[in-house]
Amino acid sequence: MNILLTGGAGFIGSHTARALLRRGDAVTIIDEFNDYYAPRVKRHNIEQTRAVGPCTVHEGDIRDLAFLRTVLQGAPFDAVCHLAARAGVRPSIAQPFLYEQVNVLGTLHLLQLAVEHKIPQFVYASSSSVYGNLPTAPFREDMQLDQPISPYAATKKACELLAHTYHHLYGMRCIGLRFFTVYGPAGRPDMAPFIFTRNMLEGRPIQQFGDGSSLRDYTYIDDIVAGILAALDCACACEIFNLGNCRPIRLDAFIQHIADAVGVTPIIERQPMQPGDVQMTCADTAKAQALLGFKAAVPFELGIRQFVAWYRAHADLYR
Ligand SMILES: NC(=O)c1ccc[n+]([C@@H]2O[C@H](COP(=O)([O-])OP(=O)(O)OC[C@H]3O[C@@H](n4cnc5c(N)ncnc54)[C@H](O)[C@@H]3O)[C@@H](O)[C@H]2O)c1
């Protein structure tokens, strides 16, 4: 298949690009290499991808429709895998307009161009954050969701609505993937697995938001990539799938797992829960298992050891 992959220099995107190349797909990446975290990390990701196989990289902004048109001109893509986004929950509160522009307008641009270029398959990243502070777990895709608690979550929900609209109007297959807190090698430096690992290795304190009882369904990157590839191959018309581990971990246990993997006693600074943070995420993946054959295989204890080993070998990239 010939895949247009947005956000292909990022964490999930670069792992996805390599998996696609390994199975023989052609990959064209769009990424703006922004400084949400160090662009050199994203360029390193691209180098790692190019070590697997050749891929085309277009540096530019998905808000720029003229730029997108030049990329799509004359290239017969079989599928769009749209992962580019502003991805942090807390920063979306400080920069709501940016999040709306990149995540909603950017997605609308890609949906519209996919229609114009008759690209039959549109797979896009949504997020567990769309579940907000639902008291009932595990979260199922058919739950009524209209109470997001961050601008980021609201933009992801808006993308799901747009994808449904485009499927309804034009019949293209639109598959949304609600990722549940993804971690692993080259993981995002703004996320807890990364920050906690780095701080513990450097002997610095970590900030624990809340009393330690909040729960997160951490999902290893290889499992997420398997789900993305299955979605690209899926013939279903318009669906949304949870991609999660189905095994939420309490924050205090999460901290202890990382401390065990690093081999230290953590120095913990307790802080109040942050605005926009949800108390719990927990995926029900029965639908993804039935229709995509998705089942998370990597337990957190193993995945976090692999992440810590990776970070030890790559810490220089982040200095
Ligand atoms: N990592 C997670 O735990 C997680 C959880 C739920 C959803 N997601 C979603 O998965 C997708 C990938 O997330 P990630 O963790 O790999 O993040 P990431 O920040 O590592 O990757 C996103 C990539 O998109 C690019 N990008 C951002 N704005 C762009 C723009 N305007 N034009 C072109 N490129 C742009 C960035 O440069 C970056 O390389 C995102 O849509 C995110 O919202 C991630």
GROMACS .gro file of C-alpha atoms and ligand atoms in nm:
model
  363
    1MET     CA    1   0.000   0.000   0.000
    2ASN     CA    2   0.098   0.360  -0.054
    3ILE     CA    3   0.042   0.543   0.276
    4LEU     CA    4   0.035   0.914   0.352
    5LEU     CA    5   0.143   0.939   0.716
    6THR     CA    6   0.105   1.270   0.902
    7GLY     CA    7   0.305   1.322   1.220
    8GLY     CA    8   0.551   1.060   1.098
    9ALA     CA    9   0.846   1.222   1.275
   10GLY     CA   10   0.677   1.198   1.613
   11PHE     CA   11   0.668   0.921   1.870
   12ILE     CA   12   0.382   0.702   1.746
   13GLY     CA   13   0.427   0.815   1.385
   14SER     CA   14   0.792   0.713   1.357
   15HIS     CA   15   0.726   0.366   1.502
   16THR     CA   16   0.434   0.333   1.261
   17ALA     CA   17   0.647   0.442   0.963
   18ARG     CA   18   0.907   0.174   1.041
   19ALA     CA   19   0.646  -0.098   1.081
   20LEU     CA   20   0.488  -0.001   0.748
   21LEU     CA   21   0.825  -0.003   0.570
   22ARG     CA   22   0.913  -0.341   0.722
   23ARG     CA   23   0.601  -0.497   0.576
   24GLY     CA   24   0.669  -0.346   0.233
   25ASP     CA   25   0.439  -0.043   0.223
   26ALA     CA   26   0.549   0.285   0.064
   27VAL     CA   27   0.545   0.572   0.315
   28THR     CA   28   0.517   0.947   0.256
   29ILE     CA   29   0.551   1.152   0.573
   30ILE     CA   30   0.416   1.499   0.648
   31ASP     CA   31   0.551   1.664   0.961
   32GLU     CA   32   0.633   2.020   1.061
   33PHE     CA   33   0.905   1.923   1.312
   34ASN     CA   34   0.768   2.177   1.558
   35ASP     CA   35   0.934   2.254   1.890
   36TYR     CA   36   0.668   2.110   2.121
   37TYR     CA   37   0.969   1.898   2.207
   38ALA     CA   38   1.317   1.909   2.056
   39PRO     CA   39   1.301   1.894   1.674
   40ARG     CA   40   1.638   1.713   1.679
   41VAL     CA   41   1.458   1.419   1.844
   42LYS     CA   42   1.211   1.414   1.554
   43ARG     CA   43   1.497   1.433   1.301
   44HIS     CA   44   1.664   1.145   1.483
   45ASN     CA   45   1.336   0.951   1.453
   46ILE     CA   46   1.338   1.011   1.077
   47GLU     CA   47   1.701   0.891   1.053
   48GLN     CA   48   1.600   0.573   1.236
   49THR     CA   49   1.312   0.528   0.993
   50ARG     CA   50   1.536   0.580   0.691
   51ALA     CA   51   1.766   0.311   0.827
   52VAL     CA   52   1.474   0.071   0.779
   53GLY     CA   53   1.385   0.184   0.427
   54PRO     CA   54   1.344   0.480   0.196
   55CYS     CA   55   1.057   0.716   0.264
   56THR     CA   56   0.958   1.059   0.138
   57VAL     CA   57   0.940   1.338   0.395
   58HIS     CA   58   0.755   1.665   0.336
   59GLU     CA   59   0.825   1.927   0.599
   60GLY     CA   60   0.520   2.149   0.646
   61ASP     CA   61   0.209   2.236   0.838
   62ILE     CA   62  -0.125   2.057   0.805
   63ARG     CA   63  -0.294   2.393   0.860
   64ASP     CA   64  -0.148   2.498   0.523
   65LEU     CA   65  -0.392   2.371   0.260
   66ALA     CA   66  -0.176   2.484  -0.035
   67PHE     CA   67   0.119   2.287   0.104
   68LEU     CA   68  -0.099   1.978   0.148
   69ARG     CA   69  -0.226   2.008  -0.209
   70THR     CA   70   0.128   2.000  -0.346
   71VAL     CA   71   0.203   1.684  -0.145
   72LEU     CA   72  -0.108   1.504  -0.265
   73GLN     CA   73  -0.080   1.615  -0.627
   74GLY     CA   74  -0.011   1.319  -0.853
   75ALA     CA   75   0.049   1.074  -0.567
   76PRO     CA   76  -0.204   0.790  -0.569
   77PHE     CA   77  -0.230   0.711  -0.198
   78ASP     CA   78  -0.426   0.406  -0.082
   79ALA     CA   79  -0.470   0.536   0.272
   80VAL     CA   80  -0.413   0.833   0.498
   81CYS     CA   81  -0.280   0.760   0.845
   82HIS     CA   82  -0.334   1.089   1.024
   83LEU     CA   83  -0.138   1.113   1.348
   84ALA     CA   84  -0.016   1.475   1.341
   85ALA     CA   85  -0.160   1.680   1.624
   86ARG     CA   86  -0.086   1.898   1.920
   87ALA     CA   87  -0.096   1.619   2.173
   88GLY     CA   88  -0.067   1.746   2.531
   89VAL     CA   89  -0.367   1.783   2.761
   90ARG     CA   90  -0.231   2.053   2.993
   91PRO     CA   91  -0.075   2.275   2.721
   92SER     CA   92  -0.410   2.274   2.540
   93ILE     CA   93  -0.553   2.479   2.827
   94ALA     CA   94  -0.286   2.745   2.773
   95GLN     CA   95  -0.308   2.738   2.391
   96PRO     CA   96  -0.666   2.644   2.298
   97PHE     CA   97  -0.664   2.830   1.965
   98LEU     CA   98  -0.350   2.651   1.848
   99TYR     CA   99  -0.499   2.314   1.943
  100GLU     CA  100  -0.821   2.389   1.761
  101GLN     CA  101  -0.635   2.504   1.448
  102VAL     CA  102  -0.395   2.211   1.424
  103ASN     CA  103  -0.619   1.932   1.545
  104VAL     CA  104  -0.955   2.029   1.399
  105LEU     CA  105  -0.874   2.242   1.094
  106GLY     CA  106  -0.574   2.021   1.010
  107THR     CA  107  -0.791   1.710   1.021
  108LEU     CA  108  -1.061   1.877   0.814
  109HIS     CA  109  -0.800   1.964   0.549
  110LEU     CA  110  -0.686   1.603   0.528
  111LEU     CA  111  -1.041   1.464   0.514
  112GLN     CA  112  -1.132   1.706   0.236
  113LEU     CA  113  -0.817   1.627   0.034
  114ALA     CA  114  -0.871   1.254   0.084
  115VAL     CA  115  -1.213   1.296  -0.076
  116GLU     CA  116  -1.080   1.509  -0.361
  117HIS     CA  117  -0.806   1.253  -0.432
  118LYS     CA  118  -1.038   0.954  -0.390
  119ILE     CA  119  -0.830   0.800  -0.114
  120PRO     CA  120  -1.054   0.518   0.016
  121GLN     CA  121  -0.915   0.471   0.371
  122PHE     CA  122  -0.871   0.734   0.643
  123VAL     CA  123  -0.725   0.620   0.976
  124TYR     CA  124  -0.680   0.890   1.241
  125ALA     CA  125  -0.564   0.927   1.599
  126SER     CA  126  -0.822   1.001   1.862
  127SER     CA  127  -0.761   0.972   2.234
  128SER     CA  128  -0.883   0.816   2.557
  129SER     CA  129  -0.922   1.175   2.680
  130VAL     CA  130  -1.256   1.195   2.495
  131TYR     CA  131  -1.404   0.985   2.779
  132GLY     CA  132  -1.351   1.277   3.020
  133ASN     CA  133  -1.421   1.194   3.382
  134LEU     CA  134  -1.666   0.911   3.317
  135PRO     CA  135  -1.731   0.727   3.646
  136THR     CA  136  -1.803   0.396   3.470
  137ALA     CA  137  -1.514   0.179   3.359
  138PRO     CA  138  -1.397   0.016   3.145
  139PHE     CA  139  -1.466   0.270   2.870
  140ARG     CA  140  -1.654   0.141   2.568
  141GLU     CA  141  -1.670   0.304   2.228
  142ASP     CA  142  -2.051   0.321   2.231
  143MET     CA  143  -2.068   0.532   2.550
  144GLN     CA  144  -2.236   0.871   2.512
  145LEU     CA  145  -1.952   1.125   2.516
  146ASP     CA  146  -2.023   1.492   2.530
  147GLN     CA  147  -1.839   1.604   2.841
  148PRO     CA  148  -1.468   1.649   2.757
  149ILE     CA  149  -1.266   1.831   3.023
  150SER     CA  150  -0.980   1.979   2.820
  151PRO     CA  151  -0.956   2.165   2.489
  152TYR     CA  152  -0.737   1.878   2.364
  153ALA     CA  153  -1.010   1.623   2.436
  154ALA     CA  154  -1.271   1.846   2.273
  155THR     CA  155  -1.060   1.873   1.955
  156LYS     CA  156  -1.021   1.494   1.939
  157LYS     CA  157  -1.396   1.449   1.978
  158ALA     CA  158  -1.448   1.707   1.703
  159CYS     CA  159  -1.221   1.501   1.473
  160GLU     CA  160  -1.439   1.196   1.535
  161LEU     CA  161  -1.750   1.397   1.440
  162LEU     CA  162  -1.583   1.527   1.123
  163ALA     CA  163  -1.471   1.178   1.024
  164HIS     CA  164  -1.825   1.049   1.065
  165THR     CA  165  -1.955   1.339   0.855
  166TYR     CA  166  -1.711   1.268   0.573
  167HIS     CA  167  -1.791   0.899   0.577
  168HIS     CA  168  -2.162   0.978   0.562
  169LEU     CA  169  -2.124   1.226   0.276
  170TYR     CA  170  -1.859   1.056   0.064
  171GLY     CA  171  -1.849   0.692   0.172
  172MET     CA  172  -1.477   0.682   0.251
  173ARG     CA  173  -1.375   0.436   0.522
  174CYS     CA  174  -1.293   0.637   0.837
  175ILE     CA  175  -1.139   0.462   1.134
  176GLY     CA  176  -1.065   0.648   1.456
  177LEU     CA  177  -0.830   0.504   1.716
  178ARG     CA  178  -0.860   0.613   2.076
  179PHE     CA  179  -0.508   0.559   2.209
  180PHE     CA  180  -0.471   0.503   2.583
  181THR     CA  181  -0.152   0.663   2.726
  182VAL     CA  182   0.116   0.533   2.495
  183TYR     CA  183   0.472   0.478   2.618
  184GLY     CA  184   0.790   0.312   2.495
  185PRO     CA  185   1.121   0.392   2.322
  186ALA     CA  186   1.132   0.748   2.180
  187GLY     CA  187   0.823   0.825   2.392
  188ARG     CA  188   0.710   1.184   2.427
  189PRO     CA  189   0.929   1.381   2.670
  190ASP     CA  190   0.628   1.562   2.815
  191MET     CA  191   0.468   1.241   2.941
  192ALA     CA  192   0.499   1.087   3.286
  193PRO     CA  193   0.693   0.768   3.190
  194PHE     CA  194   0.962   0.984   3.032
  195ILE     CA  195   0.975   1.261   3.296
  196PHE     CA  196   0.975   1.020   3.590
  197THR     CA  197   1.243   0.798   3.436
  198ARG     CA  198   1.470   1.091   3.354
  199ASN     CA  199   1.427   1.256   3.694
  200MET     CA  200   1.489   0.932   3.884
  201LEU     CA  201   1.803   0.857   3.680
  202GLU     CA  202   1.930   1.210   3.751
  203GLY     CA  203   1.848   1.186   4.123
  204ARG     CA  204   1.584   1.457   4.098
  205PRO     CA  205   1.239   1.458   4.261
  206ILE     CA  206   0.924   1.372   4.072
  207GLN     CA  207   0.593   1.548   4.106
  208GLN     CA  208   0.301   1.327   4.195
  209PHE     CA  209  -0.028   1.495   4.108
  210GLY     CA  210  -0.307   1.389   4.343
  211ASP     CA  211  -0.293   1.126   4.617
  212GLY     CA  212  -0.152   0.851   4.394
  213SER     CA  213  -0.485   0.678   4.342
  214SER     CA  214  -0.547   0.802   3.985
  215LEU     CA  215  -0.543   0.523   3.728
  216ARG     CA  216  -0.394   0.515   3.377
  217ASP     CA  217  -0.418   0.244   3.118
  218TYR     CA  218  -0.059   0.256   2.986
  219THR     CA  219  -0.021   0.095   2.644
  220TYR     CA  220   0.310  -0.011   2.494
  221ILE     CA  221   0.401   0.141   2.158
  222ASP     CA  222   0.436  -0.195   1.977
  223ASP     CA  223   0.079  -0.285   2.070
  224ILE     CA  224  -0.047   0.053   1.944
  225VAL     CA  225   0.140   0.014   1.615
  226ALA     CA  226  -0.011  -0.332   1.564
  227GLY     CA  227  -0.354  -0.173   1.610
  228ILE     CA  228  -0.278   0.106   1.361
  229LEU     CA  229  -0.165  -0.142   1.096
  230ALA     CA  230  -0.476  -0.352   1.153
  231ALA     CA  231  -0.690  -0.040   1.110
  232LEU     CA  232  -0.515   0.044   0.783
  233ASP     CA  233  -0.601  -0.306   0.659
  234CYS     CA  234  -0.957  -0.301   0.795
  235ALA     CA  235  -1.250  -0.297   0.553
  236CYS     CA  236  -1.501  -0.159   0.806
  237ALA     CA  237  -1.689   0.150   0.697
  238CYS     CA  238  -1.677   0.399   0.981
  239GLU     CA  239  -1.569   0.289   1.324
  240ILE     CA  240  -1.394   0.404   1.638
  241PHE     CA  241  -1.177   0.166   1.838
  242ASN     CA  242  -1.016   0.181   2.179
  243LEU     CA  243  -0.651   0.077   2.168
  244GLY     CA  244  -0.552   0.020   2.528
  245ASN     CA  245  -0.394  -0.230   2.760
  246CYS     CA  246  -0.708  -0.297   2.971
  247ARG     CA  247  -0.495  -0.298   3.286
  248PRO     CA  248  -0.500   0.045   3.451
  249ILE     CA  249  -0.219   0.113   3.697
  250ARG     CA  250  -0.243   0.336   4.003
  251LEU     CA  251  -0.010   0.634   3.993
  252ASP     CA  252   0.173   0.527   4.310
  253ALA     CA  253   0.230   0.175   4.169
  254PHE     CA  254   0.339   0.325   3.835
  255ILE     CA  255   0.601   0.533   4.018
  256GLN     CA  256   0.724   0.225   4.204
  257HIS     CA  257   0.752   0.020   3.882
  258ILE     CA  258   0.970   0.290   3.728
  259ALA     CA  259   1.178   0.318   4.045
  260ASP     CA  260   1.232  -0.061   4.038
  261ALA     CA  261   1.335  -0.049   3.671
  262VAL     CA  262   1.574   0.241   3.739
  263GLY     CA  263   1.696   0.094   4.067
  264VAL     CA  264   1.635   0.392   4.299
  265THR     CA  265   1.410   0.507   4.581
  266PRO     CA  266   1.199   0.784   4.428
  267ILE     CA  267   1.191   1.134   4.578
  268ILE     CA  268   0.824   1.230   4.555
  269GLU     CA  269   0.680   1.581   4.574
  270ARG     CA  270   0.304   1.574   4.615
  271GLN     CA  271   0.099   1.828   4.418
  272PRO     CA  272  -0.277   1.876   4.372
  273MET     CA  273  -0.447   1.717   4.070
  274GLN     CA  274  -0.402   1.936   3.761
  275PRO     CA  275  -0.691   2.095   3.568
  276GLY     CA  276  -0.779   1.883   3.265
  277ASP     CA  277  -0.640   1.561   3.415
  278VAL     CA  278  -0.888   1.276   3.443
  279GLN     CA  279  -0.906   1.045   3.745
  280MET     CA  280  -0.899   0.721   3.548
  281THR     CA  281  -0.858   0.573   3.203
  282CYS     CA  282  -0.944   0.212   3.132
  283ALA     CA  283  -1.006   0.066   2.789
  284ASP     CA  284  -1.255  -0.199   2.692
  285THR     CA  285  -1.094  -0.341   2.378
  286ALA     CA  286  -1.347  -0.614   2.297
  287LYS     CA  287  -1.453  -0.432   1.981
  288ALA     CA  288  -1.093  -0.384   1.862
  289GLN     CA  289  -1.025  -0.748   1.938
  290ALA     CA  290  -1.330  -0.864   1.741
  291LEU     CA  291  -1.286  -0.639   1.434
  292LEU     CA  292  -0.912  -0.566   1.425
  293GLY     CA  293  -0.773  -0.873   1.600
  294PHE     CA  294  -0.615  -0.629   1.847
  295LYS     CA  295  -0.497  -0.748   2.184
  296ALA     CA  296  -0.231  -0.569   2.388
  297ALA     CA  297   0.050  -0.813   2.457
  298VAL     CA  298   0.311  -0.617   2.652
  299PRO     CA  299   0.262  -0.598   3.032
  300PHE     CA  300   0.357  -0.268   3.190
  301GLU     CA  301   0.633  -0.421   3.403
  302LEU     CA  302   0.811  -0.542   3.086
  303GLY     CA  303   0.737  -0.237   2.874
  304ILE     CA  304   0.868   0.007   3.131
  305ARG     CA  305   1.193  -0.190   3.168
  306GLN     CA  306   1.236  -0.169   2.792
  307PHE     CA  307   1.168   0.203   2.801
  308VAL     CA  308   1.417   0.264   3.083
  309ALA     CA  309   1.686   0.064   2.898
  310TRP     CA  310   1.617   0.266   2.584
  311TYR     CA  311   1.632   0.596   2.775
  312ARG     CA  312   1.966   0.506   2.935
  313ALA     CA  313   2.111   0.454   2.585
  314HIS     CA  314   1.961   0.772   2.439
  315ALA     CA  315   1.970   1.026   2.725
  316ASP     CA  316   2.221   1.244   2.535
  317LEU     CA  317   1.961   1.318   2.270
  318TYR     CA  318   1.754   1.500   2.533
  319ARG     CA  319   2.023   1.713   2.701
  320LIG     N1  320   0.113   0.943   2.302
  320LIG     C1  321  -0.005   0.919   2.356
  320LIG     O1  322  -0.016   0.867   2.467
  320LIG     C2  323  -0.131   0.953   2.280
  320LIG     C3  324  -0.254   0.923   2.342
  320LIG     C4  325  -0.371   0.952   2.276
  320LIG     C5  326  -0.368   1.009   2.149
  320LIG     N2  327  -0.247   1.038   2.092
  320LIG     C6  328  -0.249   1.097   1.957
  320LIG     O2  329  -0.160   1.023   1.875
  320LIG     C7  330  -0.102   1.109   1.778
  320LIG     C8  331   0.049   1.099   1.785
  320LIG     O3  332   0.091   1.140   1.915
  320LIG     P1  333   0.242   1.130   1.964
  320LIG     O4  334   0.238   1.094   2.106
  320LIG     O5  335   0.322   1.050   1.867
  320LIG     O6  336   0.283   1.283   1.955
  320LIG     P2  337   0.412   1.354   1.890
  320LIG     O7  338   0.404   1.497   1.934
  320LIG     O8  339   0.535   1.276   1.921
  320LIG     O9  340   0.383   1.342   1.735
  320LIG     C9  341   0.301   1.433   1.666
  320LIG    C10  342   0.375   1.479   1.542
  320LIG    O10  343   0.290   1.567   1.470
  320LIG    C11  344   0.368   1.675   1.423
  320LIG     N3  345   0.280   1.792   1.408
  320LIG    C12  346   0.220   1.861   1.507
  320LIG     N4  347   0.154   1.966   1.454
  320LIG    C13  348   0.171   1.959   1.320
  320LIG    C14  349   0.127   2.040   1.212
  320LIG     N5  350   0.053   2.152   1.232
  320LIG     N6  351   0.161   2.006   1.087
  320LIG    C15  352   0.240   1.895   1.065
  320LIG     N7  353   0.285   1.817   1.163
  320LIG    C16  354   0.251   1.849   1.290
  320LIG    C17  355   0.472   1.699   1.530
  320LIG    O11  356   0.587   1.768   1.481
  320LIG    C18  357   0.504   1.557   1.576
  320LIG    O12  358   0.614   1.505   1.506
  320LIG    C19  359  -0.157   1.247   1.807
  320LIG    O13  360  -0.268   1.270   1.724
  320LIG    C20  361  -0.201   1.240   1.952
  320LIG    O14  362  -0.302   1.332   1.981
  320LIG    C21  363  -0.130   1.013   2.155
   0.00000   0.00000   0.00000
